[in-house]
XYZ file of C-alpha atoms in Angstrom:
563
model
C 3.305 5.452 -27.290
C 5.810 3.223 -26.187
C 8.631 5.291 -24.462
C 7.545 6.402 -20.522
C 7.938 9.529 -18.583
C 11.383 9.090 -16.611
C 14.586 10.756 -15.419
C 16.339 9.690 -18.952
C 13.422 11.017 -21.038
C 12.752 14.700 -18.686
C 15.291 15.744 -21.371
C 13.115 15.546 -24.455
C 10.078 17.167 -22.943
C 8.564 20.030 -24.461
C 10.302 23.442 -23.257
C 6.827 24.114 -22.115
C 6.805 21.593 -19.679
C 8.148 22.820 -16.347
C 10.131 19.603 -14.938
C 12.520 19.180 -12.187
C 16.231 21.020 -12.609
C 17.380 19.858 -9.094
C 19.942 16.843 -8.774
C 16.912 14.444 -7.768
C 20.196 12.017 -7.152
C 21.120 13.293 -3.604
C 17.758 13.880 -1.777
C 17.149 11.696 1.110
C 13.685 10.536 2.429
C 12.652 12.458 5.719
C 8.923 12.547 4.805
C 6.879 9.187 4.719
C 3.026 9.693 3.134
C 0.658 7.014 3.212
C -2.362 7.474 0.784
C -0.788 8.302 -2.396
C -3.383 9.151 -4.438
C -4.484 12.334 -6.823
C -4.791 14.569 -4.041
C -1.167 14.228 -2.356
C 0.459 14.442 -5.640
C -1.456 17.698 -6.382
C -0.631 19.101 -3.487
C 1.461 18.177 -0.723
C 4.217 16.785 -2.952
C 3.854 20.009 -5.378
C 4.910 22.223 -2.199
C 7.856 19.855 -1.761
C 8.858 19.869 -5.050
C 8.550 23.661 -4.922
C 10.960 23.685 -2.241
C 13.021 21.923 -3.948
C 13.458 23.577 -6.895
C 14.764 26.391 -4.757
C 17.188 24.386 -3.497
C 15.994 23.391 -0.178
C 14.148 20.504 1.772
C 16.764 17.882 0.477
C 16.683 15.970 3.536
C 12.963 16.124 3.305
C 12.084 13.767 0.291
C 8.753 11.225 0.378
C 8.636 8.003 0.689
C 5.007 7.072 -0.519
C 3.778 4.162 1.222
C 1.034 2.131 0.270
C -1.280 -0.297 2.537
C -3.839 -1.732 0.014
C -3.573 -4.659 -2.173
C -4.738 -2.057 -5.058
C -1.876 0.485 -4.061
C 0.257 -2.017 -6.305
C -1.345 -0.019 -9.337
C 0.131 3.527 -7.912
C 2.934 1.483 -6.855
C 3.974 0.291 -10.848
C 3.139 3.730 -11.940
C 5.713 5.788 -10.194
C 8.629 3.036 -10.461
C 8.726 2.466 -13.817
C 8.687 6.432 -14.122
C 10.884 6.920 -11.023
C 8.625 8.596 -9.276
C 7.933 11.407 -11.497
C 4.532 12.000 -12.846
C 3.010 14.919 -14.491
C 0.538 17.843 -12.437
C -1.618 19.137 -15.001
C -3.181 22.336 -13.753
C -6.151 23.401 -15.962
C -7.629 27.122 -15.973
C -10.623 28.770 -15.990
C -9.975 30.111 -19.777
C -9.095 26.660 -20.814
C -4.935 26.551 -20.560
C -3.047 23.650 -19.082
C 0.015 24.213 -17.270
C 1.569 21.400 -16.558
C 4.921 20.372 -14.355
C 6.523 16.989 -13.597
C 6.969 16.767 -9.858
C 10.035 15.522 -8.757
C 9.163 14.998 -4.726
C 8.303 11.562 -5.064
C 11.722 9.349 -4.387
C 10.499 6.433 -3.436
C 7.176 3.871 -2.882
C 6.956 0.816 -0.836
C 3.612 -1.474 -0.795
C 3.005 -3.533 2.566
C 1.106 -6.055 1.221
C 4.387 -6.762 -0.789
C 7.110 -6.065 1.735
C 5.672 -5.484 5.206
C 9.102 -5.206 6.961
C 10.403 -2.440 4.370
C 7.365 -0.132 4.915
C 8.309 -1.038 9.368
C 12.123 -0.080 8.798
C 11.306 3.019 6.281
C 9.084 3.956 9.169
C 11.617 3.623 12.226
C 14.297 5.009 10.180
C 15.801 8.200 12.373
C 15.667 9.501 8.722
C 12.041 9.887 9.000
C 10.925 12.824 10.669
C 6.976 13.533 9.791
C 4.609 10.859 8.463
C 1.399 12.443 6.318
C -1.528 11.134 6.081
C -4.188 11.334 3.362
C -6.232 8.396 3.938
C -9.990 9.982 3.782
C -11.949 11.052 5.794
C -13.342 7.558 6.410
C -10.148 6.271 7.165
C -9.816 6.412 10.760
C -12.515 4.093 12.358
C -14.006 6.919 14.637
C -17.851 7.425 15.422
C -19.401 10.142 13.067
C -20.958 11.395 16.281
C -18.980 11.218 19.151
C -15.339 10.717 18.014
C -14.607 7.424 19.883
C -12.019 5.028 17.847
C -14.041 1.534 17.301
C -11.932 -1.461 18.411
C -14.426 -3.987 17.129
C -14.165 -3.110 12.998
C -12.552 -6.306 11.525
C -9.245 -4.786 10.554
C -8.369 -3.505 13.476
C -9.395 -6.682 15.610
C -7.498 -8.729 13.449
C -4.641 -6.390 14.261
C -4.903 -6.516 17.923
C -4.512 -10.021 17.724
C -1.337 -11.868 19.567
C 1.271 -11.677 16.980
C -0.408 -10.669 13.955
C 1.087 -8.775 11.090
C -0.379 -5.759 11.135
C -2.164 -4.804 7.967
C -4.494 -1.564 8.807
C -2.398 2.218 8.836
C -3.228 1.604 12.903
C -1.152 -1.959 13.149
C 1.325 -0.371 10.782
C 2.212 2.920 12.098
C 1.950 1.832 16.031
C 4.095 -0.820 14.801
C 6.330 1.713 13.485
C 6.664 3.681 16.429
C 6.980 0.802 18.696
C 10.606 0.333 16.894
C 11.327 3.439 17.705
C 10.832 3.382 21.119
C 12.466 0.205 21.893
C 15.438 1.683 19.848
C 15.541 5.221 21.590
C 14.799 6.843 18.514
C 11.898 10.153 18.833
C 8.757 9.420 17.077
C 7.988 11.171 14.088
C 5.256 13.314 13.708
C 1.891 12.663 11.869
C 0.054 14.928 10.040
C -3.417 14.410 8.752
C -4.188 15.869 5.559
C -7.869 14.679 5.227
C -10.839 16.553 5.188
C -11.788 16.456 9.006
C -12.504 19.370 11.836
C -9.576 18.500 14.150
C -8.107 15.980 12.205
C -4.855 16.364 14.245
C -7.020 15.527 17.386
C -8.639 12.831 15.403
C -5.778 10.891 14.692
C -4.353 11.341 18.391
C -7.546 9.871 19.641
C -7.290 6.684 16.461
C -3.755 6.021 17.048
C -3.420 5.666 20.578
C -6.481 4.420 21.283
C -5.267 1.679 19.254
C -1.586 1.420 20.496
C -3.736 1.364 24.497
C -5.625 -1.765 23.687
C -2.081 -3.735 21.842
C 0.141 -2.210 24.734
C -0.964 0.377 27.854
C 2.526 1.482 28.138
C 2.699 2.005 24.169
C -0.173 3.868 24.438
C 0.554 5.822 27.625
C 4.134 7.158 25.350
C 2.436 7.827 22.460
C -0.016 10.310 23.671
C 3.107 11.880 25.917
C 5.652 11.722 22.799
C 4.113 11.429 19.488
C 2.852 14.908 18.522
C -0.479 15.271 15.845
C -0.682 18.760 14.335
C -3.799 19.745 12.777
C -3.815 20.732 9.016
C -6.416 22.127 6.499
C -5.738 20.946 2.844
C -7.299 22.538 -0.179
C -7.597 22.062 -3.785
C -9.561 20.522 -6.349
C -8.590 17.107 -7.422
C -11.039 15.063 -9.723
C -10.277 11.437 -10.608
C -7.785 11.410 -13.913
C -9.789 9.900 -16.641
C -8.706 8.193 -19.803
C -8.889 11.157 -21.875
C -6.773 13.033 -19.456
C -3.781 10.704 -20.001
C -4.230 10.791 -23.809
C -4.088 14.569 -23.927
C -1.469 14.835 -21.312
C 0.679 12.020 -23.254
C 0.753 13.831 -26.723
C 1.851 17.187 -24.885
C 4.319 15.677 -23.589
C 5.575 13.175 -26.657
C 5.972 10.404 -23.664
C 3.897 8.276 -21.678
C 2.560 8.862 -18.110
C 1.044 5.901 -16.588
C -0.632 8.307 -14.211
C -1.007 12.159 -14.418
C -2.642 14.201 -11.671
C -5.239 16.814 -12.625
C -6.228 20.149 -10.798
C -7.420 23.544 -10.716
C -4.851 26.140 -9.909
C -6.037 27.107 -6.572
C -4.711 25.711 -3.441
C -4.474 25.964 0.292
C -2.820 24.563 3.305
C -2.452 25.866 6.470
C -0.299 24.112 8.615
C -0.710 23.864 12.836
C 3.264 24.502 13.494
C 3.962 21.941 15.602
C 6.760 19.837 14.578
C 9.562 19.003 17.609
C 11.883 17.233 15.133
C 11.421 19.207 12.615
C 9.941 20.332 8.953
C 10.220 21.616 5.473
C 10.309 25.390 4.994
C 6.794 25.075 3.915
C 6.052 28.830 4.490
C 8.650 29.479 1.645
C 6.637 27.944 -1.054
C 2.837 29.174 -0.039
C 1.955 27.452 3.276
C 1.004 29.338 5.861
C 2.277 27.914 9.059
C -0.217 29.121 12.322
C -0.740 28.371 16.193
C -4.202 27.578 15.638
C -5.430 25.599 12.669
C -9.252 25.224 13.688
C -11.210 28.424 12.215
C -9.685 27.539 9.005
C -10.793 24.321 8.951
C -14.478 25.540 9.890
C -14.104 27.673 6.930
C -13.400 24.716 4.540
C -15.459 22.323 6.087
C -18.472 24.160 5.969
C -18.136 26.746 3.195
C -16.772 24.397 0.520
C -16.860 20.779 1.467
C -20.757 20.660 2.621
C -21.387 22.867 -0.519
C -19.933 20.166 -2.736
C -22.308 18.357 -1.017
C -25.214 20.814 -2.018
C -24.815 20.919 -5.279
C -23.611 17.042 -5.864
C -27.065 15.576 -4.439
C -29.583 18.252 -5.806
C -27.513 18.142 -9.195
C -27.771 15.222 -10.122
C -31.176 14.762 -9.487
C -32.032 17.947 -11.336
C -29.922 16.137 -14.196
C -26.592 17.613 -14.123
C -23.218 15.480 -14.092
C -20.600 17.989 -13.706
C -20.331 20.595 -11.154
C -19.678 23.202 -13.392
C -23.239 22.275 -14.782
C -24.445 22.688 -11.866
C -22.690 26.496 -11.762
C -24.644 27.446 -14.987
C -28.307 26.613 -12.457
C -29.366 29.597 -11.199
C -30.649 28.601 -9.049
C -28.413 26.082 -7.598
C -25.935 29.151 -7.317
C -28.574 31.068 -4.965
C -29.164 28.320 -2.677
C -25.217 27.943 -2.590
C -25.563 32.269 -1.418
C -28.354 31.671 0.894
C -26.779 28.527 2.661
C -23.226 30.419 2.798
C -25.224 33.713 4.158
C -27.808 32.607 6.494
C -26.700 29.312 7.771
C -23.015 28.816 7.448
C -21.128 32.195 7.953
C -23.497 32.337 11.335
C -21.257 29.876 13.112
C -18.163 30.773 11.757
C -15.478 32.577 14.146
C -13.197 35.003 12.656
C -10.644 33.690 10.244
C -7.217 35.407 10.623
C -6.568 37.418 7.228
C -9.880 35.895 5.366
C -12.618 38.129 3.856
C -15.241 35.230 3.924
C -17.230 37.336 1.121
C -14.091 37.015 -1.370
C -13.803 33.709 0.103
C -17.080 32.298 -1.059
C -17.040 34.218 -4.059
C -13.720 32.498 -5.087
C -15.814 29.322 -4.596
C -18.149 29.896 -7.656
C -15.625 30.591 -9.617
C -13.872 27.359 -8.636
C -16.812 25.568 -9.184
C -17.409 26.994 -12.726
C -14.438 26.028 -13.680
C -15.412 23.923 -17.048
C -12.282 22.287 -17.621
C -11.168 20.668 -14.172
C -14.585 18.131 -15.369
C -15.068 17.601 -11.195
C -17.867 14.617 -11.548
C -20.694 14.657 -9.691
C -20.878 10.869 -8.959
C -17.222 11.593 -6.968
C -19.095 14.388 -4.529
C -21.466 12.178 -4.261
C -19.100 9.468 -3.058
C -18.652 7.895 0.739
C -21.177 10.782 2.461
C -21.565 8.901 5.223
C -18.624 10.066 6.123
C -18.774 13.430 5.215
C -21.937 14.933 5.552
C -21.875 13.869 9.655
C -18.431 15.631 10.062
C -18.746 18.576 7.304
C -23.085 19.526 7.328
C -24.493 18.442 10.624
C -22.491 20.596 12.305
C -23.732 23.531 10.635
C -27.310 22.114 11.633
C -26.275 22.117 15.558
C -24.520 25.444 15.688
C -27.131 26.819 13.426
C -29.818 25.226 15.863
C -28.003 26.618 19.163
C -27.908 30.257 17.692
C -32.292 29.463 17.212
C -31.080 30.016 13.164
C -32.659 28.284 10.138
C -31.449 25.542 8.424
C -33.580 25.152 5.391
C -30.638 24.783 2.954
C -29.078 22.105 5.162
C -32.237 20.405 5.849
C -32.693 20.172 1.847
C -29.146 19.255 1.306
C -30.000 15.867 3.367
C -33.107 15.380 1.990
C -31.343 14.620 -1.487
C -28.887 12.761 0.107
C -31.786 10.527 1.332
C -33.447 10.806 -2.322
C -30.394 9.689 -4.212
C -29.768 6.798 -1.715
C -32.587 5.105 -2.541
C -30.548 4.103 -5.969
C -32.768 5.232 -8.868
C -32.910 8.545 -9.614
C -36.281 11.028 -11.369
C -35.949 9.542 -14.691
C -35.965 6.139 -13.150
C -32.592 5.037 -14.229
C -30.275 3.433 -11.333
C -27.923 5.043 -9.195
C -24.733 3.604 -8.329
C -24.483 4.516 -4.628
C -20.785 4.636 -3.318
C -20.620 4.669 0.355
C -18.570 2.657 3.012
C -22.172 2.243 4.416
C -23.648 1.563 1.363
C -26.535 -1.176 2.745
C -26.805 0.765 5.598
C -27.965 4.000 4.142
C -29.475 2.303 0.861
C -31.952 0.290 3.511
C -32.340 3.530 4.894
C -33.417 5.442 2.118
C -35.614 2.441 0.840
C -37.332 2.693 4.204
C -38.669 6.201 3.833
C -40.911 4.860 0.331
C -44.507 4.025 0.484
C -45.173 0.366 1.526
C -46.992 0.039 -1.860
C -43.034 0.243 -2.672
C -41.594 -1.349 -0.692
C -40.816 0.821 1.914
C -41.981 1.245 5.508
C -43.743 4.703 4.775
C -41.672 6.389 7.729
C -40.400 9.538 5.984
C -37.942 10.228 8.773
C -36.351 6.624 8.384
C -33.221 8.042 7.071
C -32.722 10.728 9.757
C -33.382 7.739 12.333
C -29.266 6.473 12.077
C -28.079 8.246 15.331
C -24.984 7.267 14.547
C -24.640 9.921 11.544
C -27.063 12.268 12.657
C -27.457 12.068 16.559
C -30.714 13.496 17.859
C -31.877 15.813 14.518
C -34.286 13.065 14.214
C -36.413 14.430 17.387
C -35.925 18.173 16.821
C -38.973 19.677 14.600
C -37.120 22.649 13.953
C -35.104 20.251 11.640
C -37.228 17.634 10.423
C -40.371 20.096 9.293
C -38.028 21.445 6.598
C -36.453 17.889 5.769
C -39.883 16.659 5.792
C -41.208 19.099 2.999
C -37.837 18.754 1.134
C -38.299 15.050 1.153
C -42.057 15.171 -0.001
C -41.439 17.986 -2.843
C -38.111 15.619 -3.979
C -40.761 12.554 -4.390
C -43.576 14.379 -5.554
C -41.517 17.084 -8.149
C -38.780 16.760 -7.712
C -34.920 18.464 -7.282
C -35.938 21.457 -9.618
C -39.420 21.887 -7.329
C -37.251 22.263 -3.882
C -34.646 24.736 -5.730
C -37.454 26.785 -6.689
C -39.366 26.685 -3.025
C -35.641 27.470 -1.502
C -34.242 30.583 -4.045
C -37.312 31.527 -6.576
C -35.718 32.971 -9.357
C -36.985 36.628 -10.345
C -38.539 36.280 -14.054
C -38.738 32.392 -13.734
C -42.443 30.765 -13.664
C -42.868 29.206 -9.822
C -43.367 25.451 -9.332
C -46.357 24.601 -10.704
C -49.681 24.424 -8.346
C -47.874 28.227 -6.500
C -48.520 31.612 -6.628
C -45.476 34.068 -6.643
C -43.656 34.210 -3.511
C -45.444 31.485 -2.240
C -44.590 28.113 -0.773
C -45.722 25.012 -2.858
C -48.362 22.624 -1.038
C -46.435 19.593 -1.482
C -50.339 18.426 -2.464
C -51.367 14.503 -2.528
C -48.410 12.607 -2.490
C -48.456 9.052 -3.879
C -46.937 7.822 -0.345
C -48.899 8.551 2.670
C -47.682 6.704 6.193
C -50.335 4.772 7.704
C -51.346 4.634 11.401
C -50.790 1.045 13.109
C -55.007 0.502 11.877
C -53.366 1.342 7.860
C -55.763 4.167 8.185
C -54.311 7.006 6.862
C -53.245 10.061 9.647
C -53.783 13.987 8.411
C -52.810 15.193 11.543
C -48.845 14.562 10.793
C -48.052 12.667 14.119
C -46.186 9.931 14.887
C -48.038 6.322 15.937
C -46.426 3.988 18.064
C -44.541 2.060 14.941
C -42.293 5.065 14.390
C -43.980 5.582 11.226
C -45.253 9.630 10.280
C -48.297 10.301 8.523
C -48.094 12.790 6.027
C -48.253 16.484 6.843
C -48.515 19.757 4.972
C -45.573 21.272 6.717
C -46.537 25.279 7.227
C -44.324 27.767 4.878
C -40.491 27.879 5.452
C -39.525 30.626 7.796
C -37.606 33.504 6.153
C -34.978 35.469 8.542
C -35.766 38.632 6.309
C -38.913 38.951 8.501
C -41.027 38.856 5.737
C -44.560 36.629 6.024
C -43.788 33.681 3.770
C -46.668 34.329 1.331
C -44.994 37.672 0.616
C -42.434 38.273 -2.571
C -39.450 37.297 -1.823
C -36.900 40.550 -0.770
């Protein structure tokens, strides 16, 4: 198929395909996004386009900006289809709707034409800049939120009169024109995945503009405002297949179609001096205080994708729906949103967190969306520190369990190591990928190659502060760890949620917790003797323990039936 999706083929679409009928001809840029990716175009360009398909927001057009030498890909894409591309929502009972959005007007690549993205940027025109750029993106400590001046990019930006090539140099370039020009700053939003991620990107950007220029710096934080957001909807990577089926329904070609589920959120702090869309028109809701959504998120779906991506695939599912179809992957999802999750939540303004949560496993069993495993799995460093460990502090503070969470980590650890229960190899994708591979490797038997320390993993304070010396943490991750090496995923599912009618983990009685029994990798004492006491020698290494029965909040003794 030869002929591409464009404005001189919208025309010849089917009449089932929902495509722009505004004059795309007169809408000027006012928003700038950089990040273009799968998840802007499902979401915050679909609101736009919403907009303006009532006949609004035509000031308020995107200007997608990309900062990576691979952003030429995206880049090629959308111009040869100006701009449009094709949302593809798929539902529940297997029906696609699908829309080409419109919102998109125009894409510039820095690595091409630095000084186009700089004038774009200090153009009056452009009144908010968005940011989708992961949660990764901006260089701050997973534990104490301070912006790192020393990663390369960002040294090489701070350098006298370099070009600036990180979204740091670039937008505090940006805003520098304005200034000197007398022209207000724009506004950024995040849009990532991050508790406070308007607060977050205050703290990257002028930290950064304070070590180029103090006075910079000193205007930013007085002039440049950084609203908080929370963003939701489910976004897996298009795939080959995708664009085939999404190709013949139309009868044209899109280079690049964006898949989704039909749900979606964003709530939207409302802080905006210049100016904004009439987002609330189109399904936004537009609030004073952002944050006990973004708790909600965070920590009812985001570290729940994380749940079910580590435990899944170990237990041998790909696909999270598969994992939906596990009982009892479902109940642990139940018992981690009931006991340890909802605990620290403060009340969310018009939310019944039941409905909330139950909307999740419906979202999650959603067959034809196809959400991979392998892209939950993805770049945890720098999401389960932001998204899980929180719930293990709060949960701590309130003297709460955190069994689910502790097991949750414990597969992260497992699947880190790179080779997963059938012995086949992992791909581990992670922007600390040696880091937490050497890690994970650590925590194996030093017949293995390891160092025999089964807390080696927990030991990075920099994604998991002090957990490491609290027991009230590491006995659970301890006997998660040791069932995931000696049974594996399906043996800790069963200790966690025992399914009525289901035979227990072998070596158990009903309602009973499983001796992790001999495991092939006991830690040695600094004599290589081995230690059945379960302390710690003076090498950092822990001898193996049987860890006493998991607590239950029910009050019930642990070698009772479950209630």
């Amino acid at each position: 198929m030869t002929e591409r999706l464009s404005t001189a083929t919208l025309g010849s679409l089917p009449p089932e395909v929902a495509r722009p009928t505004y004059d795309r001809t007169g809408i000027k840029v006012g928003i700038a996004h950089i990040g273009v990716g799968g998840f802007h175009r499902s979401h915050q360009a679909m609101y736009l386009d919403r907009l303006l398909e009532q006949g609004a927001a035509r000031d308020w057009g995107i200007c997608g900006i990309g900062l990576l030498d691979s952003d030429a890909h995206m880049r090629d894409a959308l111009t040869a289809q100006d701009g449009l591309y094709t949302l593809v929502l798929k539902h529940p009972d297997g029906t696609r709707e699908r829309r080409v959005i419109g919102s998109l007007v125009e894409y510039l690549h820095a690595p091409t034409d630095l000084e186009a993205v700089l004038e774009r940027l200090a153009d009056p025109a452009i009144r908010i800049l968005t940011l989708t750029v992961t949660e990764g993106g901006y260089n701050v400590s997973r534990t104490h939120g301070s912006f790192d001046l020393t990663a390369p990019g960002v040294a090489a930006d701070l350098a006298p009169g370099a070009a600036p090539r990180t979204v740091f140099g670039v937008v505090t370039a940006a805003l520098a024109r304005r200034r000197e020009r007398g022209v207000p700053p724009f506004t950024v939003l995040s849009c990532d995945n991050l508790q406070g991620n308007g607060e977050v990107a205050r703290t990257a950007f002028t930290t950064f503009a304070s070590a180029l220029d103090e006075e910079l710096g000193s205007w930013m934080r007085e002039s440049v405002r950084f609203p908080s957001s929370m963003v939701d909807r489910i976004t897996p990577v298009t795939a080959e297949a995708d664009i085939v089926e999404n190709d013949d329904a139309l009868g044209v070609h899109d280079a690049w179609p964006v898949i989704a589920e039909p749900f979606e959120q964003w709530v939207i702090e409302d802080d905006f001096p210049t100016g904004r869309p009439p987002w609330e028109q189109v399904g936004a809701q537009l609030v004073d205080d952002v944050e006990p959504y973004e708790h909600m998120k965070l920590r009812l779906l985001n570290s729940t994708h994380q749940a079910i991506a580590y435990l899944g695939y170990l237990a041998g599912h790909r696909y999270a729906h598969e994992t939906m179809g596990d009982p009892r992957i479902v109940s642990l999802l139940r018992r981690y949103w009931t006991e340890e999750a909802r605990p620290t939540l403060p009340p969310v303004p018009g939310v019944d967190l039941q409905e909330y949560t139950d909307t999740l496993e419906k979202r999650y069993g959603n067959e034809h969306v196809r959400d991979t495993l392998a892209r939950l799995c993805a770049d945890s460093s720098n999401r389960i520190p932001p998204w899980l460990v929180p719930v293990v502090r709060d949960r701590l503070a309130q003297d709460g369990p955190v069994h689910c969470c502790a097991a949750v980590i414990a597969a992260w650890a497992r699947y880190a190591e790179g080779v997963d229960e059938q012995g086949e190899p992992i791909t581990v994708v992670d922007a600390l990928q040696d880091r937490v591979m050497a890690a994970a490797r650590a925590q194996l038997p030093v017949e293995q190659g390891g160092t025999g320390d089964d807390l080696a993993f927990l030991r990075d304070r920099s994604l998991f502060g002090d957990l490491v010396d609290d027991d009230r943490f590491t006995t659970p991750y301890r006997q998660a760890l040791s069932l995931l090496h000696a049974r594996g995923a399906t043996a800790v599912l069963d200790l966690l949620v025992p399914v009525p009618g289901r035979p227990p983990t072998a070596g158990t009685d009903a309602g009973q917790t499983p001796d992790p029994g001999p495991l092939d990798r006991p830690a040695s004492d600094a004599t290589g003797t081995s230690d059945a006491t379960g302390t710690s020698d003076a090498t950092g290494t822990q001898a193996r323990q049987t860890a006493p029965p998991w607590p239950r909040t029910c009050g019930c003794s642990a070698s009772a039936p479950p209630c």
